[in-house]
XYZ file of N, CA, C and O in Angstrom:
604
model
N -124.635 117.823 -76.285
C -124.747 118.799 -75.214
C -124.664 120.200 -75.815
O -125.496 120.415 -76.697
N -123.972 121.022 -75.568
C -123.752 122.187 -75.935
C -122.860 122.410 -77.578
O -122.026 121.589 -77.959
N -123.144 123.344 -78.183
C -122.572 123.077 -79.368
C -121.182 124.015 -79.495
O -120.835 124.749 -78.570
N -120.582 123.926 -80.498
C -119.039 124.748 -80.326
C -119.335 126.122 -80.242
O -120.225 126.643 -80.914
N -118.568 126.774 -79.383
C -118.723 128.158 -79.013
C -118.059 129.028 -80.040
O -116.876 128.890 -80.350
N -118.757 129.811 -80.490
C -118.194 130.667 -81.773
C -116.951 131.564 -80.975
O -116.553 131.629 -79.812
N -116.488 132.363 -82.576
C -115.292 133.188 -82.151
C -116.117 134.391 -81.549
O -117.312 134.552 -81.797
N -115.385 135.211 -80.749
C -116.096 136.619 -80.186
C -116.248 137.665 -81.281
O -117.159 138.466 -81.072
N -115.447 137.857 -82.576
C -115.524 138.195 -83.425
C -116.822 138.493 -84.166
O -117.435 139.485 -84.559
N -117.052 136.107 -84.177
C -118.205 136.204 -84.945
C -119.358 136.901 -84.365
O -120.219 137.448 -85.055
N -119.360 136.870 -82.974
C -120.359 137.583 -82.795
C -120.595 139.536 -82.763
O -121.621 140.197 -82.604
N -119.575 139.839 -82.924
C -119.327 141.091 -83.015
C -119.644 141.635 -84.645
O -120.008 142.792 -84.852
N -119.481 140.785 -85.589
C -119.641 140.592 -86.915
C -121.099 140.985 -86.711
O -121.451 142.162 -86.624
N -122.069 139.776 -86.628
C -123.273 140.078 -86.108
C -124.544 140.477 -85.256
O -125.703 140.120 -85.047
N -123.444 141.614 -84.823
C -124.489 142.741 -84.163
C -124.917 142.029 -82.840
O -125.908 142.404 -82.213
N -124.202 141.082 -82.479
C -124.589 140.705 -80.626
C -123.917 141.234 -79.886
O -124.183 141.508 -78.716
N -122.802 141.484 -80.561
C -121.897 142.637 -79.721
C -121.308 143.934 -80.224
O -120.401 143.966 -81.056
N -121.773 144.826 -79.772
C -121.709 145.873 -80.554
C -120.420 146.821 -79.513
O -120.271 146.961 -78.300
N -119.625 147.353 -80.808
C -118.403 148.674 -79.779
C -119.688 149.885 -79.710
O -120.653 149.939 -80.472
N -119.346 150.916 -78.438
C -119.904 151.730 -77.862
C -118.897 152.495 -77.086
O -117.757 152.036 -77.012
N -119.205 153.651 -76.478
C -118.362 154.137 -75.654
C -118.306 153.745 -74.565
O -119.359 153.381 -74.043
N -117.304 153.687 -73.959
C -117.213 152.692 -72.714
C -118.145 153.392 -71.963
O -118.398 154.547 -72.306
N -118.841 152.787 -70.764
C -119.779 152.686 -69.937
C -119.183 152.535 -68.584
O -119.552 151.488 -68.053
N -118.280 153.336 -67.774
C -117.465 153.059 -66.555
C -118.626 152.679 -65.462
O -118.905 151.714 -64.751
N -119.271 154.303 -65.799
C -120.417 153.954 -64.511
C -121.135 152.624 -64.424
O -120.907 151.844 -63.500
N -121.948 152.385 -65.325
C -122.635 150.603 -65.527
C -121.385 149.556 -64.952
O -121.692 148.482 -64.433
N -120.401 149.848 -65.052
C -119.136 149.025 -65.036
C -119.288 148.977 -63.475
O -119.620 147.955 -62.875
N -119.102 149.797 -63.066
C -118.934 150.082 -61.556
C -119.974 148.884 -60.910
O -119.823 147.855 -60.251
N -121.181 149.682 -61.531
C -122.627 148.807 -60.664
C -122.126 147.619 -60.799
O -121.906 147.070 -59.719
N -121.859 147.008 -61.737
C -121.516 145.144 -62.172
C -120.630 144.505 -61.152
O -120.732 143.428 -60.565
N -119.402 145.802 -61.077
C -118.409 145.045 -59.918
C -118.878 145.011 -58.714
O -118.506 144.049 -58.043
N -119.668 145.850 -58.161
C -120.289 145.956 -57.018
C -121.025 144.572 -57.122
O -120.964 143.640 -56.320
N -121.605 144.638 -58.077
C -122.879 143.177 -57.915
C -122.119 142.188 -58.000
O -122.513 141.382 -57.158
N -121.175 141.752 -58.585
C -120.780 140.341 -58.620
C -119.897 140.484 -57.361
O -119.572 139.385 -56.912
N -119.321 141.762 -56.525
C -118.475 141.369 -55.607
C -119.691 140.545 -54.360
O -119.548 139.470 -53.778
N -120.642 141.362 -54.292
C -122.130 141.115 -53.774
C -122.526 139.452 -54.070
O -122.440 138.567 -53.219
N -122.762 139.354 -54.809
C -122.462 138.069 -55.253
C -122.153 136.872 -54.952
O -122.780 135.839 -54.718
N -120.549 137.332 -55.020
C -119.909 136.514 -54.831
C -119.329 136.052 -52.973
O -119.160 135.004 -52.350
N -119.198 137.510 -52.687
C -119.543 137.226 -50.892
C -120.485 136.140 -50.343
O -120.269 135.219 -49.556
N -122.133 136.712 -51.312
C -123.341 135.792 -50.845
C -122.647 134.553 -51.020
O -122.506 133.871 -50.005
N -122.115 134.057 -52.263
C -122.390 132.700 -52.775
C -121.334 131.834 -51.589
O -121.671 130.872 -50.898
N -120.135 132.442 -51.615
C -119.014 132.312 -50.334
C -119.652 132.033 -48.606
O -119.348 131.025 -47.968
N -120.374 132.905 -48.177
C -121.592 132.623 -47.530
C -122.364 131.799 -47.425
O -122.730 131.572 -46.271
N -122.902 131.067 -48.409
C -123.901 130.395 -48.224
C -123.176 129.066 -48.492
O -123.818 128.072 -48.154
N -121.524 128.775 -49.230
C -121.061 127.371 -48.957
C -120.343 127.162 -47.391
O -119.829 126.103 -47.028
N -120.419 128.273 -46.649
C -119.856 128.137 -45.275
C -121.294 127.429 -44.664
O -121.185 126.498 -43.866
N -122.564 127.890 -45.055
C -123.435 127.698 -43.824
C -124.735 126.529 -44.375
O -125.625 126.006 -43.705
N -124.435 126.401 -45.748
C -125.504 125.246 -46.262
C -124.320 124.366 -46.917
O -123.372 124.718 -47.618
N -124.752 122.962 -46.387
C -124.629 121.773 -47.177
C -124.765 121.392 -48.546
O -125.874 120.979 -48.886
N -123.666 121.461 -49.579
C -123.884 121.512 -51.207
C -124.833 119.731 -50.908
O -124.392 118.817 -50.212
N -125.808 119.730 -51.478
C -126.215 118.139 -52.075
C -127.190 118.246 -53.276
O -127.463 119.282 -53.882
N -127.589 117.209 -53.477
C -128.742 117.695 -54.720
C -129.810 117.943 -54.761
O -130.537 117.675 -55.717
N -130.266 118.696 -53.405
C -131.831 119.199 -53.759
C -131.293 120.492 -54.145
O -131.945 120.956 -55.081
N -130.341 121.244 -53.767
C -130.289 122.941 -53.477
C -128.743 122.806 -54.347
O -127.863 123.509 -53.851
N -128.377 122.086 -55.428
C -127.350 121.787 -56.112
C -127.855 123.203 -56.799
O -127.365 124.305 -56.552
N -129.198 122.874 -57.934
C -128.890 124.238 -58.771
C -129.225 125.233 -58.261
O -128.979 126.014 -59.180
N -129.682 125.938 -57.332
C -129.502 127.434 -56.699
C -127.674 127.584 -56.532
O -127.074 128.634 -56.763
N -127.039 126.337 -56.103
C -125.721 126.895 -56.048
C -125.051 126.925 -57.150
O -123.908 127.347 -57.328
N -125.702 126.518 -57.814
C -124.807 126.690 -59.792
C -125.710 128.236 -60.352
O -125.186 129.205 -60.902
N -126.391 128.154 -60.189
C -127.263 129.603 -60.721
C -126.627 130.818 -59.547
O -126.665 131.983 -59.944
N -126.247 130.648 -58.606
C -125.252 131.634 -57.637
C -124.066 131.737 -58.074
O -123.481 132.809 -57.921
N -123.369 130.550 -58.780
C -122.081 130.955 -58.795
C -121.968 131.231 -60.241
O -120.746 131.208 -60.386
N -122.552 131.515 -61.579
C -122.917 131.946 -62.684
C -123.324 133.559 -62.678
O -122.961 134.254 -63.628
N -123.981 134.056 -61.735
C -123.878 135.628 -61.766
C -122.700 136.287 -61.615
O -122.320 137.271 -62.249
N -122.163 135.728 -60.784
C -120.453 136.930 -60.051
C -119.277 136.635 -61.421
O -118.261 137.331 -61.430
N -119.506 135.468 -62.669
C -118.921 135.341 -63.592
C -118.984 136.378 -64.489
O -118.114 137.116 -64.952
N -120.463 136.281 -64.691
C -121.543 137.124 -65.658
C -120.680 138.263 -65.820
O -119.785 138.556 -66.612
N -121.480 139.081 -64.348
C -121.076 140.498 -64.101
C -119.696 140.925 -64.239
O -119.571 142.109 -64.552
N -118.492 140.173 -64.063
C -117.473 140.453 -63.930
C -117.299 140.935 -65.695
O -116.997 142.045 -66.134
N -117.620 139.622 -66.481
C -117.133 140.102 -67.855
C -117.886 140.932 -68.632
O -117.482 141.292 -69.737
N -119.004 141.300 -68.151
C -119.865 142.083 -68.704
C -119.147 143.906 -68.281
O -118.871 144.916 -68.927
N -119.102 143.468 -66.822
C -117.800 145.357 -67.128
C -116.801 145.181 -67.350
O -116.149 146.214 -67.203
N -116.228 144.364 -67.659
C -115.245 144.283 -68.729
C -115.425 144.661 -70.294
O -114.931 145.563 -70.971
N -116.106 143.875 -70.524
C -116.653 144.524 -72.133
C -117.533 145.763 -72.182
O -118.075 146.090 -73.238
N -117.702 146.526 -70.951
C -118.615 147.947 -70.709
C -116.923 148.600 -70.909
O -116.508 148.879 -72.033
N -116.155 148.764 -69.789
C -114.686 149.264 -69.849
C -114.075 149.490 -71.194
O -113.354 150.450 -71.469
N -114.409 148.561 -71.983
C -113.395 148.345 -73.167
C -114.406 148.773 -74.151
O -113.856 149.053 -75.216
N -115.470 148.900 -74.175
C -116.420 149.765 -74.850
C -117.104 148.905 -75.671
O -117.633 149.472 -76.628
N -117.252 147.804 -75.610
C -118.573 146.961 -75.644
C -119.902 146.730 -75.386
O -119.900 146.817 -74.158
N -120.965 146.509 -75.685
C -122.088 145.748 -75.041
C -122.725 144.524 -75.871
O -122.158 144.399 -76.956
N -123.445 143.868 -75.715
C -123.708 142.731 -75.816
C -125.526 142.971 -75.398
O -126.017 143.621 -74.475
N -126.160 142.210 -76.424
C -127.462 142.238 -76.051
C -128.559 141.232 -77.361
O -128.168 140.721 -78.411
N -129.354 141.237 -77.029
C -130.518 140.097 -77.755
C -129.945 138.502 -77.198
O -129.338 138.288 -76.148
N -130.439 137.256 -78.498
C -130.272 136.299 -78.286
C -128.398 136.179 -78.812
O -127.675 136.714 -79.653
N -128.248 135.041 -77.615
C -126.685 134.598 -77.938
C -125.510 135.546 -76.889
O -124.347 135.297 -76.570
N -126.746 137.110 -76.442
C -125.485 137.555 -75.302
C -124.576 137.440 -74.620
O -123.549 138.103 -74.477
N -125.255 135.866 -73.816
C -124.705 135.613 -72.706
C -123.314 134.397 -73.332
O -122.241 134.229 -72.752
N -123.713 133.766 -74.502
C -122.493 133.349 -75.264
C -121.674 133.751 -75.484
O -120.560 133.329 -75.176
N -122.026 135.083 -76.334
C -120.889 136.357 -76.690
C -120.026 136.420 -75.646
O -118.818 136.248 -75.808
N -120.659 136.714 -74.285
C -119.600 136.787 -73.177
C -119.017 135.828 -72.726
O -117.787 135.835 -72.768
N -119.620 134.864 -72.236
C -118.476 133.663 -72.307
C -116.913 133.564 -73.322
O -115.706 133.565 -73.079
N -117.979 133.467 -74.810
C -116.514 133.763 -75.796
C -115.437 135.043 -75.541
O -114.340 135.006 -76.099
N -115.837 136.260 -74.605
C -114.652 137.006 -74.668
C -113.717 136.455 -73.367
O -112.741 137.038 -72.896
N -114.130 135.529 -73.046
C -113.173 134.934 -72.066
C -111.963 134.877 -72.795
O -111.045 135.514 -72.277
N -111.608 134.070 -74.253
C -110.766 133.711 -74.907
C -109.987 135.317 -75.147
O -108.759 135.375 -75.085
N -110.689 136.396 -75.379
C -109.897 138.228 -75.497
C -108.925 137.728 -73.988
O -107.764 137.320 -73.956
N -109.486 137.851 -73.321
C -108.844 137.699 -71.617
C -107.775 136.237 -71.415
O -107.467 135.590 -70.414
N -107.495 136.135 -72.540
C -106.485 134.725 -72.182
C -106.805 133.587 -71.462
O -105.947 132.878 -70.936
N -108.035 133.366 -71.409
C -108.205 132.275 -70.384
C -108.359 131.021 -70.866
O -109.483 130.895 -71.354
N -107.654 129.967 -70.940
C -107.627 128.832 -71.260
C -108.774 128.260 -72.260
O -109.946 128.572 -72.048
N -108.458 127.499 -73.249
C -109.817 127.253 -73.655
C -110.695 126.070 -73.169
O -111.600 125.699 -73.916
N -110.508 125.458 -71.998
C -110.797 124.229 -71.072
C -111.759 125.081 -70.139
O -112.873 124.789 -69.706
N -110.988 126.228 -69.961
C -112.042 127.343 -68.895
C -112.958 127.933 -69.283
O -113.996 128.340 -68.762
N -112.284 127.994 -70.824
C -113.121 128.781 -71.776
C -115.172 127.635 -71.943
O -116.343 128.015 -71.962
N -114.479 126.239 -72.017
C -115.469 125.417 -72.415
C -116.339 125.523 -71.005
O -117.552 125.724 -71.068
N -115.617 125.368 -69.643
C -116.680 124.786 -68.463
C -117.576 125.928 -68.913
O -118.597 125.712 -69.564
N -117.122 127.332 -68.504
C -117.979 128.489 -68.866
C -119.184 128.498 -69.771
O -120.231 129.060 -69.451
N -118.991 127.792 -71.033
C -120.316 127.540 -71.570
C -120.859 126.583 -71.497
O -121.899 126.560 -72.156
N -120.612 125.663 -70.930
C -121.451 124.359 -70.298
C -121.840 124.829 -69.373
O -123.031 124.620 -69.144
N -121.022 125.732 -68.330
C -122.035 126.127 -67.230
C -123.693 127.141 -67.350
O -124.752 127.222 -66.727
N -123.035 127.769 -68.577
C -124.037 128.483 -69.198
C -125.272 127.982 -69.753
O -126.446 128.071 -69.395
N -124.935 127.664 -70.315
C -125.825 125.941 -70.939
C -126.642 125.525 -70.080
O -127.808 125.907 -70.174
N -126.094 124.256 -68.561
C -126.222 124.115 -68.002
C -128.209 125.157 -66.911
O -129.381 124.968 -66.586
N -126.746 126.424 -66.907
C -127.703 127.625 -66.165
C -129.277 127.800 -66.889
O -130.427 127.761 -66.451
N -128.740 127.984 -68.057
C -130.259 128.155 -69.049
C -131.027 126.612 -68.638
O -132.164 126.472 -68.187
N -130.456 126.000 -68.814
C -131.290 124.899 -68.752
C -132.363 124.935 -67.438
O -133.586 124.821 -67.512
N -131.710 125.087 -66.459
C -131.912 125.280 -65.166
C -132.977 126.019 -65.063
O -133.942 125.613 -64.415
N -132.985 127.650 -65.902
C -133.692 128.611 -65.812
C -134.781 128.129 -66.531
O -135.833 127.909 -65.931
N -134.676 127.914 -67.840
C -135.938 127.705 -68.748
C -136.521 125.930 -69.336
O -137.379 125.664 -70.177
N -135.711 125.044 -68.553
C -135.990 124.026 -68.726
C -136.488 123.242 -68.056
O -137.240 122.400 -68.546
N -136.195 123.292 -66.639
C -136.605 122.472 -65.934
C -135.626 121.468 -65.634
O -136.065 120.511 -64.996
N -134.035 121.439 -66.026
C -132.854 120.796 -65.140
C -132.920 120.648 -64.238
O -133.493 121.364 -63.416
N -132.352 119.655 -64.059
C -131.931 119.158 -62.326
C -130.586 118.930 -62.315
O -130.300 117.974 -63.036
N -129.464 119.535 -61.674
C -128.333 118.969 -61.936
C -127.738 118.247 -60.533
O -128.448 118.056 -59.546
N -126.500 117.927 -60.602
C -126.352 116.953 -59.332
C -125.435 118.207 -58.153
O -125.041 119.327 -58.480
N -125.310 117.574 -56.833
C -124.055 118.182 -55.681
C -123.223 117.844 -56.540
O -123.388 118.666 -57.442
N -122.219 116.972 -56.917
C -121.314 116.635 -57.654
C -120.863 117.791 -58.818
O -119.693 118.104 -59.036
N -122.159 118.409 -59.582
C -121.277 119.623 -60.570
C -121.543 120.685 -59.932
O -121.478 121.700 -60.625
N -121.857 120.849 -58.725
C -122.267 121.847 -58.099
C -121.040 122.262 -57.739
O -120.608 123.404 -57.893
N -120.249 120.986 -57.073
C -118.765 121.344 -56.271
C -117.947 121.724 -57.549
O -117.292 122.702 -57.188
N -117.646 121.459 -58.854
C -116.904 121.436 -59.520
C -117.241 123.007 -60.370
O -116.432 123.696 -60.991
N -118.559 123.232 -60.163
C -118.918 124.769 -60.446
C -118.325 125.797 -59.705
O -117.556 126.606 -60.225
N -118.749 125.822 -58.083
C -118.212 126.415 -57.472
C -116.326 126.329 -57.417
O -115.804 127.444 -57.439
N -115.394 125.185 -57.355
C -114.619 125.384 -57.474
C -114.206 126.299 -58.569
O -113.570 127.328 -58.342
N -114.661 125.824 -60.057
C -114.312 126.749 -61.296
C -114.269 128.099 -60.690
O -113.289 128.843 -60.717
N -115.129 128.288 -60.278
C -115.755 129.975 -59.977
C -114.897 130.742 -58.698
O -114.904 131.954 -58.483
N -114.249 129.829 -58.007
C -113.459 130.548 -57.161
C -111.555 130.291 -57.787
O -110.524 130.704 -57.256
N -111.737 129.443 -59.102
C -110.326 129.678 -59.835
C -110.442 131.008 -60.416
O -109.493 131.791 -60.367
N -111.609 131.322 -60.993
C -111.422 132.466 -61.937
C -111.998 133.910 -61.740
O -111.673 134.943 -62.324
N -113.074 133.682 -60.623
C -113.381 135.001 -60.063
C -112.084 136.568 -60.292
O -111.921 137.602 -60.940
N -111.358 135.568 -59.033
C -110.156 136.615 -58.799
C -109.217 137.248 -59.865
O -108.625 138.315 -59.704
N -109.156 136.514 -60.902
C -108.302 136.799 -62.097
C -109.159 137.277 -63.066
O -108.652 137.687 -64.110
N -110.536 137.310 -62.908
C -111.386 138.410 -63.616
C -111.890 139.981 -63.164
O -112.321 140.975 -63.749
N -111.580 139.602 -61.820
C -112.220 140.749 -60.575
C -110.175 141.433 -61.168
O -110.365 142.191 -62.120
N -109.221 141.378 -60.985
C -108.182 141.527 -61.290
C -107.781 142.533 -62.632
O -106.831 143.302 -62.786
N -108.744 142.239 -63.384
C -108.797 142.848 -64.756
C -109.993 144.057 -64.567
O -110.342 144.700 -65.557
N -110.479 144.268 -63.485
C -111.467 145.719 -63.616
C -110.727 146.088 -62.485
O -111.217 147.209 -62.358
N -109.749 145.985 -61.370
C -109.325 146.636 -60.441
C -109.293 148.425 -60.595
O -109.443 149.183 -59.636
N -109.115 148.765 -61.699
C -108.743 150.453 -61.970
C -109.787 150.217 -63.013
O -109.784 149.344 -63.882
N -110.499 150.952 -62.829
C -111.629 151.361 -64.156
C -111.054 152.895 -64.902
O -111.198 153.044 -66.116
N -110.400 153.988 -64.047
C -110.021 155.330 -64.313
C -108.865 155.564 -64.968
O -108.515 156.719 -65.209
């Protein structure tokens, strides 16, 4: 499946993540979007039925409000992240943020997963759909938590 997720380091080593001056404003837009987001995605498990035709729209919904969250995080702290492996890089700074490395793993399986979805032609089941969305409403809040004060 997915292969071991490097250190955030390593990727900082090689130029996928580069320090910059922090970026508040970009920061801002991100929280806005994943709060956006994440409302929609909240929304749409009140009023549609998770099963497996419309499984991956709800795994590709609940993968943005993650995204965005750690992405102004690493804008805040004066990071960016860009080319191939980005969206890895960010996953791996989950581990900067203390977050379990079990949370650390769904995160890049979900990632994984997402790409697959996007550029492969996946099908995944209701079954990791529910276990996506749950992930995503453990850790939202304790990432949304860590950009509360940008100033």
């Amino acid at each position: 499946m997915t292969k071991p997720l490097k250190k955030f380091s390593e990727f900082l080593e090689e130029g996928i993540i580069r320090k910059q001056f922090p970026d508040k404003e970009r920061a801002r837009f991100l929280i806005n979007e994943a709060e956006n987001s994440y409302q929609s995605l909240l929304e749409m498990i009140k009023k549609i039925e998770i099963n497996d035709k419309n499984a991956n729209i709800f795994i590709k919904n609940s993968y943005d409000p993650i995204m965005e969250l750690i992405r102004a995080i690493l804008l805040i702290r004066g990071f960016n992240s860009s080319g191939s492996y980005a969206h890895e890089a960010e996953v791996a700074y989950l581990r900067e943020l203390n977050f379990s490395e079990k949370e650390v793993q769904f995160a890049n399986q979900l990632r994984f997963f997402r790409n697959g979805i996007m550029y492969y032609g996946t099908i995944l089941k209701a079954d990791y759909a529910l276990k996506v969305i749950d992930f995503v409403k453990k850790i939202y809040h304790r990432l949304r938590s860590l950009v509360i004060s940008i100033d």
